[in-house]
Every structure is written in C-alpha cells, then in structure tokens.
Tab-separated table of C-alpha atoms and ligand atoms in Angstrom:
chain	number	residue	atom	x	y	z
A	1	MET	CA	62.899	45.689	-20.359
A	2	ILE	CA	60.946	42.707	-19.438
A	3	ASN	CA	62.785	40.149	-17.375
A	4	THR	CA	62.040	36.802	-19.382
A	5	ASN	CA	63.297	34.543	-16.875
A	6	LEU	CA	59.908	32.988	-15.977
A	7	ASN	CA	60.639	29.348	-16.694
A	8	GLY	CA	60.803	28.504	-12.904
A	9	ASN	CA	58.471	30.220	-10.253
A	10	PRO	CA	60.336	33.488	-9.358
A	11	PHE	CA	58.423	33.557	-5.903
A	12	LEU	CA	60.027	30.385	-4.968
A	13	PHE	CA	63.630	31.918	-5.432
A	14	ILE	CA	62.901	35.001	-2.929
A	15	LYS	CA	65.939	35.165	-0.618
A	16	GLU	CA	64.910	35.338	3.073
A	17	PRO	CA	61.074	34.567	2.150
A	18	LYS	CA	58.479	36.048	4.474
A	19	ALA	CA	55.188	34.533	3.535
A	20	LEU	CA	52.766	35.529	6.076
A	21	GLY	CA	50.264	32.623	5.019
A	22	PRO	CA	50.422	28.942	3.735
A	23	GLY	CA	51.331	28.261	0.286
A	24	SER	CA	51.456	32.141	-0.407
A	25	PHE	CA	54.573	32.031	-2.716
A	26	GLU	CA	53.556	28.721	-4.258
A	27	MET	CA	50.120	29.901	-5.242
A	28	ALA	CA	51.406	33.077	-6.566
A	29	LYS	CA	52.555	32.205	-9.948
A	30	TYR	CA	49.326	30.395	-10.645
A	31	LEU	CA	47.302	33.528	-9.600
A	32	VAL	CA	49.496	35.782	-11.805
A	33	GLU	CA	49.017	33.566	-14.912
A	34	SER	CA	45.331	33.029	-14.300
A	35	THR	CA	44.868	36.785	-14.020
A	36	ASN	CA	46.544	37.390	-17.346
A	37	ILE	CA	49.157	39.734	-15.944
A	38	LYS	CA	51.391	41.093	-18.444
A	39	GLU	CA	54.167	43.568	-18.951
A	40	GLY	CA	53.294	47.164	-18.437
A	41	MET	CA	50.080	46.587	-16.635
A	42	ARG	CA	48.896	48.448	-13.500
A	43	ILE	CA	48.001	45.784	-10.827
A	44	LEU	CA	46.286	45.915	-7.505
A	45	GLU	CA	47.125	43.683	-4.737
A	46	VAL	CA	44.939	43.225	-1.695
A	47	GLY	CA	47.089	42.428	1.483
A	48	GLY	CA	50.736	43.334	0.835
A	49	GLY	CA	52.274	41.605	3.914
A	50	SER	CA	55.973	41.656	3.534
A	51	GLY	CA	55.868	43.187	0.177
A	52	GLN	CA	57.662	40.336	-1.418
A	53	ILE	CA	54.854	39.256	-3.746
A	54	ALA	CA	54.379	42.758	-5.036
A	55	THR	CA	58.093	43.255	-5.512
A	56	THR	CA	58.683	39.955	-7.392
A	57	LEU	CA	55.630	40.706	-9.434
A	58	ALA	CA	57.053	44.104	-10.405
A	59	LYS	CA	60.502	42.856	-11.035
A	60	PHE	CA	59.714	39.673	-13.144
A	61	TRP	CA	56.704	40.778	-14.905
A	62	ASN	CA	57.717	44.444	-15.346
A	63	VAL	CA	54.458	45.748	-14.130
A	64	SER	CA	53.568	48.428	-11.430
A	65	VAL	CA	51.868	47.254	-8.271
A	66	VAL	CA	49.767	49.055	-5.666
A	67	THR	CA	49.583	46.861	-2.611
A	68	LEU	CA	47.035	47.468	0.341
A	69	GLU	CA	48.559	46.940	3.691
A	70	PRO	CA	46.491	48.082	6.490
A	71	TRP	CA	48.433	46.355	9.194
A	72	SER	CA	51.629	48.389	8.644
A	73	ASP	CA	53.014	51.729	7.768
A	74	GLY	CA	54.493	50.316	4.452
A	75	CYS	CA	58.059	51.344	4.925
A	76	ASP	CA	59.365	47.692	4.938
A	77	ILE	CA	57.540	47.059	1.715
A	78	HIS	CA	59.183	50.160	0.114
A	79	LEU	CA	62.614	49.407	1.420
A	80	TYR	CA	62.407	45.694	-0.115
A	81	ALA	CA	61.235	47.178	-3.420
A	82	LYS	CA	64.103	49.548	-3.279
A	83	GLN	CA	66.555	46.730	-2.518
A	84	GLN	CA	65.060	44.709	-5.542
A	85	ASN	CA	65.490	47.797	-7.746
A	86	VAL	CA	61.661	48.323	-8.385
A	87	GLU	CA	61.147	51.160	-6.049
A	88	ASN	CA	59.226	53.063	-8.646
A	89	GLN	CA	56.924	50.224	-9.481
A	90	VAL	CA	55.692	49.235	-6.100
A	91	MET	CA	53.603	51.513	-3.730
A	92	ALA	CA	51.996	50.376	-0.492
A	93	LEU	CA	48.885	51.942	0.955
A	94	LYS	CA	47.635	51.749	4.354
A	95	THR	CA	44.182	51.170	3.352
A	96	MET	CA	41.603	48.599	3.600
A	97	ALA	CA	39.844	46.784	0.512
A	98	GLN	CA	36.421	47.856	1.626
A	99	SER	CA	37.035	51.458	0.913
A	100	MET	CA	39.584	52.342	-1.644
A	101	PRO	CA	40.742	55.856	-2.736
A	102	PHE	CA	40.897	54.938	-6.492
A	103	THR	CA	38.564	56.062	-9.302
A	104	SER	CA	36.726	53.404	-10.924
A	105	CYS	CA	38.465	51.309	-13.864
A	106	THR	CA	42.008	51.966	-12.621
A	107	PHE	CA	43.563	48.416	-12.661
A	108	ASP	CA	44.472	45.751	-15.289
A	109	ALA	CA	44.138	43.057	-12.653
A	110	VAL	CA	43.471	42.762	-9.060
A	111	ILE	CA	44.982	39.856	-6.889
A	112	SER	CA	44.856	38.866	-3.323
A	113	ILE	CA	46.810	36.041	-1.678
A	114	GLY	CA	46.207	34.691	1.729
A	115	SER	CA	44.158	38.008	2.446
A	116	PHE	CA	40.743	38.212	1.054
A	117	GLU	CA	39.364	35.399	3.562
A	118	MET	CA	40.625	37.677	6.372
A	119	ILE	CA	38.158	40.290	5.390
A	120	ALA	CA	35.574	37.676	6.688
A	121	ASN	CA	31.969	39.090	6.628
A	122	ASP	CA	33.059	42.164	4.857
A	123	ARG	CA	34.036	40.083	1.703
A	124	PRO	CA	30.931	41.234	-0.296
A	125	VAL	CA	31.733	44.938	0.217
A	126	ALA	CA	35.544	44.523	-0.608
A	127	LEU	CA	34.629	42.571	-3.658
A	128	THR	CA	32.394	45.060	-4.880
A	129	GLU	CA	35.278	47.589	-4.509
A	130	MET	CA	37.710	45.266	-6.106
A	131	ILE	CA	35.485	45.088	-9.056
A	132	ARG	CA	34.713	48.867	-9.039
A	133	VAL	CA	38.599	49.796	-9.409
A	134	ALA	CA	39.292	47.051	-12.183
A	135	LYS	CA	38.952	47.865	-15.883
A	136	SER	CA	36.428	46.200	-18.015
A	137	GLY	CA	37.709	42.875	-18.933
A	138	ALA	CA	40.352	42.841	-16.132
A	139	ARG	CA	40.578	39.667	-14.003
A	140	ILE	CA	40.092	39.653	-10.225
A	141	GLY	CA	41.559	36.585	-8.490
A	142	ILE	CA	42.030	35.032	-4.994
A	143	ALA	CA	44.436	32.398	-3.813
A	144	GLU	CA	44.019	31.727	-0.204
A	145	PRO	CA	43.250	29.250	2.566
A	146	MET	CA	39.957	27.743	1.968
A	147	CYS	CA	38.003	24.825	3.583
A	148	LEU	CA	36.821	21.630	2.058
A	149	PRO	CA	32.932	21.143	1.858
A	150	GLY	CA	31.454	19.705	5.021
A	151	PRO	CA	31.691	20.573	8.730
A	152	ILE	CA	34.948	21.349	10.695
A	153	PRO	CA	36.031	17.968	12.129
A	154	ALA	CA	34.294	17.805	15.456
A	155	ASP	CA	37.223	15.878	17.353
A	156	ILE	CA	39.318	18.988	16.963
A	157	PRO	CA	38.991	20.794	20.435
A	158	ASP	CA	37.429	24.327	20.554
A	159	SER	CA	40.020	27.005	20.483
A	160	GLU	CA	40.509	30.439	19.255
A	161	THR	CA	42.180	29.100	15.969
A	162	LYS	CA	39.294	26.955	15.311
A	163	ARG	CA	36.973	29.783	15.769
A	164	SER	CA	38.710	32.146	13.615
A	165	PHE	CA	39.375	29.601	10.899
A	166	GLN	CA	35.625	28.829	10.818
A	167	GLU	CA	34.840	32.504	10.553
A	168	CYS	CA	37.216	33.218	7.642
A	169	PHE	CA	37.701	30.107	5.647
A	170	ALA	CA	35.087	29.442	2.998
A	171	THR	CA	34.741	26.768	0.306
A	172	LEU	CA	35.581	26.923	-3.162
A	173	ASN	CA	31.925	26.956	-4.060
A	174	TRP	CA	31.286	29.669	-1.791
A	175	ASN	CA	33.779	32.012	-3.185
A	176	CYS	CA	32.610	31.118	-6.988
A	177	GLU	CA	29.173	31.994	-6.003
A	178	LEU	CA	30.245	35.475	-4.375
A	179	PHE	CA	32.157	36.067	-7.607
A	180	SER	CA	29.206	35.104	-9.811
A	181	ASP	CA	26.821	37.107	-7.705
A	182	HIS	CA	28.809	40.184	-8.273
A	183	GLY	CA	28.780	39.716	-11.941
A	184	LEU	CA	32.107	38.144	-12.574
A	185	LYS	CA	32.413	35.291	-15.160
A	186	ILE	CA	34.523	32.579	-13.385
A	187	VAL	CA	37.498	31.721	-15.533
A	188	ASP	CA	39.390	29.300	-12.986
A	189	ASN	CA	38.521	27.689	-9.847
A	190	TYR	CA	40.279	24.791	-7.995
A	191	TYR	CA	41.738	23.518	-4.824
A	192	PHE	CA	45.362	23.102	-4.987
A	193	ASP	CA	46.286	19.450	-4.798
A	194	GLU	CA	49.371	20.105	-2.692
A	195	ALA	CA	47.304	22.334	-0.142
A	196	TYR	CA	47.843	20.251	2.987
A	197	GLN	CA	51.761	19.777	2.157
A	198	TRP	CA	51.973	23.598	1.993
A	199	TRP	CA	49.920	23.909	5.162
A	200	GLN	CA	52.455	21.517	6.989
A	201	GLN	CA	55.415	23.452	5.479
A	202	TYR	CA	54.030	26.753	6.963
A	203	ARG	CA	53.204	25.154	10.427
A	204	ILE	CA	56.686	26.316	11.899
A	205	ASN	CA	55.704	29.796	11.565
A	206	VAL	CA	52.604	29.729	13.713
A	207	SER	CA	51.483	29.417	17.486
A	208	GLU	CA	51.367	26.193	19.056
A	209	GLU	CA	47.665	26.297	19.134
A	210	GLU	CA	47.586	26.749	15.381
A	211	GLN	CA	50.150	24.182	14.848
A	212	GLN	CA	47.982	21.629	16.918
A	213	PHE	CA	44.911	22.345	14.846
A	214	ILE	CA	46.938	21.916	11.514
A	215	THR	CA	48.025	18.451	12.730
A	216	GLN	CA	44.693	17.348	14.178
A	217	ASP	CA	42.858	18.281	10.780
A	218	ASN	CA	45.282	16.447	9.000
A	219	GLY	CA	43.853	17.984	5.683
A	220	ARG	CA	40.201	16.774	6.428
A	221	TRP	CA	38.894	20.537	6.280
A	222	ILE	CA	41.704	23.093	5.712
A	223	SER	CA	42.836	23.511	2.137
A	224	LEU	CA	44.015	26.260	-0.285
A	225	GLY	CA	42.112	27.470	-3.246
A	226	LEU	CA	41.966	29.730	-6.258
A	227	VAL	CA	39.223	31.690	-7.820
A	228	VAL	CA	39.551	34.090	-10.757
A	229	GLY	CA	36.527	36.029	-12.299
A	230	GLU	CA	36.441	38.345	-14.987
A	231	LYS	CA	34.868	41.789	-15.124
A	232	GLN	CA	32.236	41.926	-17.921
B	1	SAM	C1	48.108	36.532	6.293
B	1	SAM	S1	48.386	38.050	5.715
B	1	SAM	C2	49.108	37.741	3.853
B	1	SAM	C3	50.006	38.693	3.308
B	1	SAM	C4	50.729	38.375	1.938
B	1	SAM	N1	49.632	38.369	0.925
B	1	SAM	C5	51.368	36.916	2.097
B	1	SAM	O1	50.574	35.917	1.576
B	1	SAM	O2	52.312	36.781	2.714
B	1	SAM	C6	47.084	38.975	5.308
B	1	SAM	C7	47.202	40.311	4.890
B	1	SAM	O3	45.874	40.709	4.536
B	1	SAM	C8	45.844	42.207	4.987
B	1	SAM	N2	44.458	42.654	5.105
B	1	SAM	C9	43.587	42.164	6.201
B	1	SAM	N3	42.443	42.871	6.074
B	1	SAM	C10	42.518	43.627	5.145
B	1	SAM	C11	41.571	44.583	4.475
B	1	SAM	N4	40.354	44.561	5.020
B	1	SAM	N5	41.929	45.041	3.320
B	1	SAM	C12	43.101	44.868	2.713
B	1	SAM	N6	44.078	44.053	3.194
B	1	SAM	C13	43.642	43.513	4.442
B	1	SAM	C14	46.835	42.339	6.101
B	1	SAM	O4	47.278	43.715	6.056
B	1	SAM	C15	47.779	41.219	5.613
B	1	SAM	O5	48.851	41.743	5.071
C-alpha cells in the first residue's frame, strides 16, 4: 500500500542521515517530483552511497529501486533497506553507469544525486547508458554540485580539492546541452537558491582542505543544480 505521508520531505526525516554530498537529501524530493516518480515504478539510481535515498524512495513512494554503487559491496545498503522494511524493493549493484547489465527500456525513471558529476569525462558515455536503459517517455534527472558560469576564483589557492572540483563540476548550461545533445527534451533545469547554505551545512563532513575551499569560495563558484530530461 502506498505511504501517502508526502506532505513534508521524507528525506529530511531520515534518522542518522548519511549524505555523501552537499544538499543530497534536500535536493532529492525535487528530483523525485521532477522525474514524475509514481507508485509501482521501477527506478534506477546512479550513485547509491549509503542507500538511504534508494530506501526512502522505495518506502515513501512504494517503488522498486536498483542503485548502482561501484565503491562498496552493497551490504550496508541492503541492511539499511531491510531495517526499513523495504528489503525486497531495493537492490544495490556494484556496477558503473558507463556500462550497465540491463536490457534497454528497463526503467521508468533514472535519477542521480551528487554522483553524475563524479563520472567526469565519461559523462557522455554514462548518459548514453542511462538513456538506453530508460523506457520511452521516462525522465532522467541529476541533482548535484554544479559550478556557476565564469572561472573558478583565482584568489583560491591551488589544491587537490580545487583541481578535482574543476574537473568534475560543470555549469547548468553545460549539463543542459549534454542532455539535449543526447536527444533528451529538457523539462526542468535550475540552480538551487539554497545551494551555498547546503554547502556550508555539509562542510563539517569533509577534509580541512575542502572546508577551506568552501569558505574561500563563499558561493562565488560552487553551487548545486538540477537538470531533468525526457526520453522521446
Ligand atoms: C558523493 S557520493 C553520493 C552518494 C549519494 N547519492 C549521496 O548523495 O549521498 C558519489 C557516488 O557516486 C558513485 N559513483 C562514482 N562513480 C560512479 C560511476 N561511474 N557509476 C556509478 N556510480 C558512481 C559512488 O559509488 C558514490 O556512491
């Protein structure tokens, strides 16, 4: 039976939340709504992390979720799903988005939170796969760290963090063009107004170097954005 308690944002009521990126749980509900996720659907998530997003989605929207998690064996994701009584609706796979073991037209929606940007130069390959495994008419969406237009502030000293952010973060426009070039019809795209606030809240979870970057940037370049496209 569907759990209709969706008035709030169920992602923000997760006990002992383990978000692996800034604004992950804040952005999740916007992405779920924009990708038209409805009861009974089969969803693909790219970048499972702790599994809390997949489990919350399964539990509150009554969908099944396959979540790709190449960095771990998936045991913690399955354990969390079991604790939340949706064990049979969540499956983690140690698989990368660039090459997926699914037949074409398998999923009703594809989402990725704070993960697509990490695929860096392989994003076109991954997006091709995400589109291939989506059904016709399905929506494919990302919500993640994006940069604002313009160069990274020159007064921020060079560091590993600066180099990796520069390699991974793209502008909203860049992501929209990538989606359009792959034949998707863009249905939603925006930067989140609260982006820097969510970066600041996330700051306590990261290395000192990354903390310094977030402070020095002061919202001039780092942001968070959402892009959703529809497979024609
Ligand atoms: C910063 S974490 C975000 C996890 C989670 N979505 C969250 O917001 O808490 C990035 C995730 O991307 C996943 N990832 C990295 N490269 C990937 C790839 N090529 N294909 C699929 N997932 C990938 C990692 O396994 C990791 O879980």
